[in-house]
Amino acid sequence: MYLDQNGDVRACCWNALHPLGNVADASLSEIWFGDRADELRRAVAGHDYSLGCHACAQTVARGHDALVFARTFDRLPIGEPLGYPSEISFAMSNTCNLQCVMCRGEWSSSIRFHREHSRPSPDVYDDRFFSDLREFLPHLRSAKFSGRALPTTRDLPHLGPDDRTRCEHSLQRDHQCVAVEPPGRAGLLDEHPISITVSIDGISKGTYEAIRVGARHADFVQNIARFHESARRRGTEFSFTWCLMPENWHEFADYLLLADRFDCDAGVNTVPWPKQFNIERLPVPELEAIVAALERQERTHAVALSRNRHVWDHHLERLRYLVSTGSDGTTVWIGAPTDGPSNGPSDGPPDRCRWMVRSTVRARRSVAGPPCASPSSPWEPIGES
């Protein structure tokens, strides 16, 4: 179950085409056990991916079954007797301290205020929702919090101590912002088995701070080391994500090498909108130059990749395909506008289109035990020879 900032309940973060319901209109139980949820379950069971599962279907069709986003849920148990979700992702707020160039106010309160000059997003999660949530917490194996600085269920004040304990015992952190632990939470990482995913988007100071506006590279490096050490000490998972764009492709090999040095998985997103940040929509001559440069890096640097070599191979293969076919990369919106077609190519999302990244590639392997010791000098960009 995925709870977005608009109150929509989804099966996962990618499927905005077929929301199961909205918490403003129905109880959480009515939504999860309702007709739209059953309709999606029947469709997927029958290998029908037309109800918002297009991205996973396309990845399978391209022959990359092991890289399908749905594989991220293979670790969760199936056959829960009462049918409750074993994982809930809480993306209930757009609170964010950054103004990343490819983001928008729907996902960042800072962008909404400073760039879009809009009022704060309304809080759609009321007392009834938190009361409904109590029914689901005992069944959780994993709770994921996305978008804001180290949230825990202490940020859900309507829950009682027993409810918070249930949720925190299954806490995971999908950490998409540069963050430090807020005052009074210095022991948070030690108190709970938190897995952390950190978005990077740049290795060098110049690239990183140009993309992740409002972040300081020096603080980010310190936080990475601290989060990684916490995961190593607790035996939890630690991973990176990266938005591959025209602004940072030249540091893509650096990124994967960094992930290898930390012995962690490297996720990669492509950005469908705004169009200028979509590397797959570049003119073919520009893509040809990028592919040629990456091929030089492959011979001189990427050859050293190990754990994340398949990530490099997949994305380089994709760019080569676009060059060879003269294509500019079809964007499929994993989100539907309120007043237009539910799916199909587009040059940009209409209002309220809950756009998502087109493809995510991450190593689908279990981490047996804690990761390796911290690498020495991991922040040395390789550049291009």
Coordinates of C-alpha atoms in Angstrom, one line a residue:
M1 CA 0.0 0.0 0.0
Y2 CA 1.2 3.5 -0.9
L3 CA -0.3 6.6 0.6
D4 CA 0.5 9.7 -1.5
Q5 CA 0.4 13.4 -0.5
N6 CA -3.0 13.9 -2.2
G7 CA -4.7 11.2 -0.1
D8 CA -4.8 8.6 -2.8
V9 CA -4.2 5.0 -1.8
R10 CA -2.3 3.1 -4.4
A11 CA -1.0 -0.4 -4.7
C12 CA 2.6 1.0 -5.2
C13 CA 4.3 4.3 -5.8
W14 CA 4.3 3.8 -9.6
N15 CA 0.6 3.0 -10.1
A16 CA -1.2 6.3 -10.1
L17 CA -3.3 5.3 -13.1
H18 CA -5.5 3.1 -10.9
P19 CA -5.8 4.5 -7.4
L20 CA -7.6 2.2 -5.1
G21 CA -9.4 5.2 -3.5
N22 CA -8.9 8.4 -1.5
V23 CA -8.9 8.7 2.2
A24 CA -11.2 11.8 2.0
D25 CA -13.9 9.6 0.5
A26 CA -13.7 6.3 2.3
S27 CA -12.0 4.5 5.2
L28 CA -8.7 2.8 4.7
S29 CA -10.3 -0.6 5.2
E30 CA -13.1 0.2 2.7
I31 CA -10.4 1.1 0.2
W32 CA -8.0 -1.8 0.7
F33 CA -10.8 -4.4 0.7
G34 CA -12.9 -2.5 -1.9
D35 CA -13.9 -3.2 -5.5
R36 CA -11.0 -1.2 -7.2
A37 CA -8.4 -3.1 -5.2
D38 CA -10.0 -6.5 -6.0
E39 CA -10.2 -5.5 -9.7
L40 CA -6.4 -4.8 -9.7
R41 CA -5.7 -8.0 -7.9
R42 CA -7.7 -10.0 -10.4
A43 CA -6.0 -8.3 -13.4
V44 CA -2.5 -8.9 -12.1
A45 CA -3.3 -12.5 -11.3
G46 CA -4.4 -12.9 -14.9
H47 CA -1.3 -11.2 -16.3
D48 CA -3.3 -8.2 -17.3
Y49 CA -1.2 -5.1 -16.6
S50 CA -3.4 -2.5 -18.1
L51 CA -4.6 -1.1 -14.8
G52 CA -1.6 1.1 -14.2
C53 CA 1.1 -1.5 -14.3
H54 CA 2.4 -0.4 -17.7
A55 CA 6.0 0.3 -16.6
C56 CA 6.6 -3.2 -15.2
A57 CA 5.0 -4.7 -18.3
Q58 CA 7.3 -2.7 -20.6
T59 CA 10.4 -3.8 -18.6
V60 CA 9.4 -7.4 -19.0
A61 CA 8.7 -6.9 -22.7
R62 CA 12.2 -5.6 -23.1
G63 CA 13.6 -8.8 -21.6
H64 CA 14.6 -7.4 -18.2
D65 CA 12.4 -9.4 -16.0
A66 CA 14.9 -9.3 -13.1
L67 CA 14.8 -5.5 -13.2
V68 CA 11.0 -5.1 -12.9
F69 CA 10.1 -2.7 -10.2
A70 CA 7.6 -5.2 -8.8
R71 CA 10.6 -7.4 -7.8
T72 CA 11.2 -5.0 -4.9
F73 CA 8.2 -6.6 -3.2
D74 CA 9.4 -10.2 -3.6
R75 CA 11.0 -10.0 -0.2
L76 CA 7.6 -9.6 1.5
P77 CA 5.5 -12.5 2.6
I78 CA 2.5 -13.6 0.7
G79 CA -0.7 -15.4 1.8
E80 CA -1.3 -13.2 4.9
P81 CA -4.4 -14.8 6.2
L82 CA -6.5 -11.7 6.7
G83 CA -5.3 -10.0 3.5
Y84 CA -3.8 -6.9 5.1
P85 CA -0.7 -5.3 3.4
S86 CA 2.6 -6.3 4.9
E87 CA 4.2 -3.0 3.8
I88 CA 2.9 0.5 3.8
S89 CA 4.7 3.4 2.2
F90 CA 4.0 6.8 3.7
A91 CA 4.5 9.6 1.3
M92 CA 1.8 11.7 2.9
S93 CA 3.6 15.1 2.8
N94 CA 5.5 17.1 0.3
T95 CA 7.7 18.6 3.1
C96 CA 11.2 18.9 1.6
N97 CA 14.2 21.2 2.3
L98 CA 15.4 21.0 -1.3
Q99 CA 14.5 22.5 -4.7
C100 CA 15.9 19.9 -7.1
V101 CA 15.8 21.3 -10.6
M102 CA 13.8 18.4 -12.0
C103 CA 11.2 18.4 -9.2
R104 CA 7.9 20.3 -8.7
G105 CA 5.9 21.7 -5.8
E106 CA 3.7 18.6 -5.6
W107 CA 6.7 16.8 -4.2
S108 CA 8.6 19.7 -2.5
S109 CA 7.2 22.3 -0.2
S110 CA 10.3 24.5 -0.8
I111 CA 9.6 24.5 -4.5
R112 CA 5.9 25.2 -3.9
F113 CA 6.8 28.2 -1.8
H114 CA 9.9 29.7 -3.4
R115 CA 9.6 28.7 -7.1
E116 CA 5.8 28.3 -7.7
H117 CA 4.7 30.9 -5.1
S118 CA 1.8 28.7 -4.1
R119 CA 0.0 28.1 -0.9
P120 CA 1.1 25.0 1.2
S121 CA -0.5 21.8 0.1
P122 CA -3.5 20.9 2.3
D123 CA -3.2 18.1 4.9
V124 CA -5.7 15.5 3.8
Y125 CA -4.9 13.0 6.5
D126 CA -7.3 13.6 9.4
D127 CA -8.2 11.9 12.7
R128 CA -10.3 9.3 11.0
F129 CA -7.5 8.2 8.9
F130 CA -5.1 7.7 11.8
S131 CA -7.9 5.8 13.6
D132 CA -8.3 3.5 10.6
L133 CA -4.5 3.0 10.4
R134 CA -4.4 1.3 13.7
E135 CA -6.2 -1.7 12.2
F136 CA -3.3 -2.2 9.7
L137 CA -0.2 -1.7 11.9
P138 CA -0.1 -5.2 13.6
H139 CA 0.2 -6.8 10.2
L140 CA 3.2 -4.7 8.9
R141 CA 6.6 -6.2 8.1
S142 CA 7.9 -2.9 6.7
A143 CA 7.0 0.8 7.0
K144 CA 8.6 3.2 4.5
F145 CA 8.7 6.9 4.8
S146 CA 9.5 9.0 1.8
G147 CA 10.3 12.6 1.2
R148 CA 11.1 14.3 4.4
A149 CA 14.0 14.4 6.9
L150 CA 14.2 11.2 8.9
P151 CA 10.5 10.9 9.8
T152 CA 9.3 8.3 12.2
T153 CA 5.8 7.5 13.5
R154 CA 6.5 10.2 16.1
D155 CA 5.4 12.4 13.2
L156 CA 2.0 10.6 13.3
P157 CA 0.8 12.2 16.6
H158 CA -2.6 10.5 16.4
L159 CA -1.1 7.1 17.1
G160 CA -0.7 5.8 20.6
P161 CA 2.6 4.4 22.0
D162 CA 1.7 0.8 21.2
D163 CA 0.9 1.7 17.6
R164 CA 4.1 3.6 17.2
T165 CA 6.1 0.7 18.5
R166 CA 4.5 -1.7 16.1
C167 CA 5.2 0.6 13.2
E168 CA 8.7 1.5 14.2
H169 CA 9.8 -2.1 14.6
S170 CA 9.2 -2.5 10.9
L171 CA 10.5 0.9 9.9
Q172 CA 12.4 1.5 6.7
R173 CA 13.7 4.8 5.5
D174 CA 13.4 5.7 1.8
H175 CA 15.5 8.8 2.2
Q176 CA 15.1 11.1 -0.7
C177 CA 16.4 14.3 0.8
V178 CA 19.6 15.6 2.3
A179 CA 18.9 15.3 6.0
V180 CA 20.4 15.5 9.4
E181 CA 18.7 14.0 12.4
P182 CA 16.5 16.7 14.0
P183 CA 17.3 17.8 17.6
G184 CA 16.2 15.3 20.1
R185 CA 16.5 12.4 17.7
A186 CA 20.2 11.8 17.9
G187 CA 19.6 8.1 18.8
L188 CA 17.0 7.4 16.1
L189 CA 19.2 5.4 13.9
D190 CA 20.4 3.3 16.8
E191 CA 16.9 2.8 18.2
H192 CA 15.3 1.2 15.2
P193 CA 16.3 -1.1 12.4
I194 CA 16.2 1.6 9.7
S195 CA 17.2 0.9 6.1
I196 CA 18.2 4.0 4.2
T197 CA 18.1 4.9 0.5
V198 CA 19.8 8.2 -0.4
S199 CA 19.2 10.1 -3.6
I200 CA 22.5 11.5 -5.0
D201 CA 22.3 12.9 -8.6
G202 CA 25.8 14.3 -8.5
I203 CA 29.3 13.2 -7.3
S204 CA 31.3 16.4 -7.6
K205 CA 30.3 19.4 -5.6
G206 CA 29.5 21.5 -8.7
T207 CA 27.1 18.9 -10.2
Y208 CA 25.5 17.9 -6.9
E209 CA 24.7 21.4 -5.7
A210 CA 23.6 22.6 -9.2
I211 CA 20.9 19.8 -9.3
R212 CA 19.9 19.5 -5.6
V213 CA 19.4 23.2 -5.0
G214 CA 19.6 24.0 -1.3
A215 CA 22.0 21.2 -0.4
R216 CA 25.6 21.4 0.7
H217 CA 27.9 18.8 -0.7
A218 CA 30.1 18.7 2.4
D219 CA 27.1 18.0 4.7
F220 CA 25.9 15.4 2.3
V221 CA 29.2 13.5 2.3
Q222 CA 29.2 13.5 6.1
N223 CA 25.6 12.3 6.3
I224 CA 26.3 9.5 3.8
A225 CA 29.2 8.2 5.9
R226 CA 27.0 8.3 9.1
F227 CA 24.0 6.6 7.5
H228 CA 26.2 3.9 6.0
E229 CA 27.9 3.2 9.3
S230 CA 24.5 3.0 11.0
A231 CA 23.3 0.4 8.5
R232 CA 26.5 -1.5 8.7
R233 CA 26.3 -1.6 12.5
R234 CA 22.6 -2.6 12.6
G235 CA 22.8 -5.0 9.7
T236 CA 20.2 -3.1 7.7
E237 CA 20.2 -2.2 4.0
F238 CA 21.8 0.9 2.5
S239 CA 21.4 2.0 -1.1
F240 CA 21.6 4.9 -3.5
T241 CA 19.3 6.3 -6.2
W242 CA 20.3 8.6 -9.2
C243 CA 18.2 10.5 -11.7
L244 CA 20.1 10.1 -15.0
M245 CA 19.8 13.4 -16.8
P246 CA 21.7 15.5 -19.4
E247 CA 23.1 17.5 -16.4
N248 CA 24.9 14.5 -14.8
W249 CA 25.4 11.6 -17.3
H250 CA 29.2 12.4 -17.2
E251 CA 29.3 11.3 -13.6
F252 CA 27.2 8.1 -14.1
A253 CA 30.2 5.8 -13.9
D254 CA 31.4 7.7 -10.8
Y255 CA 28.1 7.1 -9.2
L256 CA 28.1 3.4 -9.9
L257 CA 31.8 3.1 -8.7
L258 CA 30.8 4.9 -5.5
A259 CA 28.0 2.4 -4.9
D260 CA 30.4 -0.5 -5.5
R261 CA 32.8 1.0 -3.0
F262 CA 30.0 1.2 -0.4
D263 CA 29.0 -2.4 -1.5
C264 CA 25.4 -1.2 -2.0
D265 CA 22.7 -1.3 -4.7
A266 CA 22.5 1.6 -7.1
G267 CA 19.1 2.6 -8.4
V268 CA 18.6 4.7 -11.5
N269 CA 15.6 6.8 -12.5
T270 CA 14.9 8.6 -15.8
V271 CA 13.0 11.9 -15.6
P272 CA 10.2 12.2 -18.1
W273 CA 9.3 15.8 -17.3
P274 CA 10.3 18.6 -17.5
K275 CA 11.4 17.6 -20.9
Q276 CA 14.8 19.3 -20.7
F277 CA 15.8 16.8 -18.0
N278 CA 14.8 13.7 -19.9
I279 CA 18.0 12.3 -21.3
E280 CA 16.0 9.9 -23.6
R281 CA 14.4 12.9 -25.4
L282 CA 17.6 14.5 -26.5
P283 CA 18.2 14.9 -30.2
V284 CA 20.0 11.9 -31.7
P285 CA 23.3 13.8 -32.4
E286 CA 23.5 14.8 -28.7
L287 CA 22.8 11.2 -27.6
E288 CA 25.4 9.9 -30.0
A289 CA 28.0 12.2 -28.3
I290 CA 26.9 11.0 -24.9
V291 CA 27.1 7.3 -25.9
A292 CA 30.5 7.8 -27.4
A293 CA 31.7 9.4 -24.2
L294 CA 30.2 6.7 -22.0
E295 CA 31.8 4.0 -24.2
R296 CA 35.2 5.7 -23.6
Q297 CA 34.5 5.6 -19.8
E298 CA 33.4 2.0 -20.2
R299 CA 36.9 1.0 -21.5
T300 CA 38.8 3.1 -19.0
H301 CA 36.7 3.1 -15.8
A302 CA 33.4 1.2 -15.9
V303 CA 35.4 -2.0 -16.5
A304 CA 36.1 -1.9 -12.8
L305 CA 32.4 -2.2 -11.9
S306 CA 31.3 -5.3 -10.1
R307 CA 28.1 -5.3 -8.1
N308 CA 26.4 -2.6 -10.2
R309 CA 27.9 -3.5 -13.6
H310 CA 24.5 -4.7 -14.8
V311 CA 23.0 -1.2 -14.1
W312 CA 25.7 0.3 -16.4
D313 CA 25.1 -2.2 -19.1
H314 CA 21.3 -1.7 -19.0
H315 CA 21.3 2.0 -19.4
L316 CA 24.1 2.2 -21.9
E317 CA 22.2 -0.4 -23.9
R318 CA 19.1 1.7 -23.7
L319 CA 20.9 4.8 -25.0
R320 CA 22.6 2.9 -27.8
Y321 CA 19.1 1.6 -28.8
L322 CA 17.7 5.1 -29.0
V323 CA 20.7 6.2 -31.2
S324 CA 20.4 3.2 -33.5
T325 CA 16.7 3.6 -34.1
G326 CA 16.8 7.4 -34.4
S327 CA 14.2 7.5 -31.6
D328 CA 13.8 10.2 -29.0
G329 CA 12.5 7.9 -26.2
T330 CA 8.8 7.5 -25.7
T331 CA 7.6 8.8 -22.4
V332 CA 4.8 6.8 -20.8
W333 CA 3.2 8.6 -18.0
I334 CA 2.9 6.5 -14.9
G335 CA 0.1 8.9 -13.8
A336 CA -3.2 10.1 -15.3
P337 CA -4.4 13.6 -15.8
T338 CA -7.8 14.5 -14.4
D339 CA -9.2 15.7 -17.7
G340 CA -7.3 13.7 -20.4
P341 CA -6.4 10.2 -21.6
S342 CA -5.3 7.7 -19.0
N343 CA -2.1 6.7 -20.7
G344 CA 0.0 7.4 -23.7
P345 CA 3.0 9.5 -24.9
S346 CA 3.1 13.2 -24.0
D347 CA 5.4 16.2 -24.0
G348 CA 4.5 17.1 -20.4
P349 CA 2.1 16.3 -17.6
P350 CA -1.1 18.2 -17.4
D351 CA -2.2 19.7 -14.0
R352 CA -2.5 17.1 -11.2
C353 CA -0.8 14.4 -13.3
R354 CA 1.1 12.5 -10.7
W355 CA 4.1 11.8 -12.9
M356 CA 6.6 9.2 -11.9
V357 CA 9.9 8.2 -13.3
R358 CA 9.7 5.9 -16.3
S359 CA 12.1 3.2 -15.2
T360 CA 14.0 2.2 -12.2
V361 CA 16.9 -0.3 -12.2
R362 CA 18.3 -1.6 -9.0
A363 CA 20.1 -4.8 -8.1
R364 CA 17.5 -7.3 -6.9
R365 CA 19.5 -9.3 -4.5
S366 CA 19.4 -10.0 -0.8
V367 CA 22.1 -8.5 1.4
A368 CA 23.4 -11.2 3.6
G369 CA 24.6 -9.5 6.7
P370 CA 26.0 -6.0 7.0
P371 CA 27.8 -4.3 4.1
C372 CA 31.5 -4.1 3.9
A373 CA 33.6 -1.6 5.8
S374 CA 33.5 2.0 4.7
P375 CA 35.5 2.6 1.6
S376 CA 38.6 4.8 1.5
S377 CA 38.3 8.1 -0.5
P378 CA 35.0 7.2 -2.2
W379 CA 34.4 10.8 -3.3
E380 CA 37.0 11.0 -6.1
P381 CA 35.2 11.6 -9.4
I382 CA 37.0 9.7 -12.2
G383 CA 36.4 12.3 -14.9
E384 CA 37.1 11.4 -18.4
S385 CA 40.5 10.3 -19.7

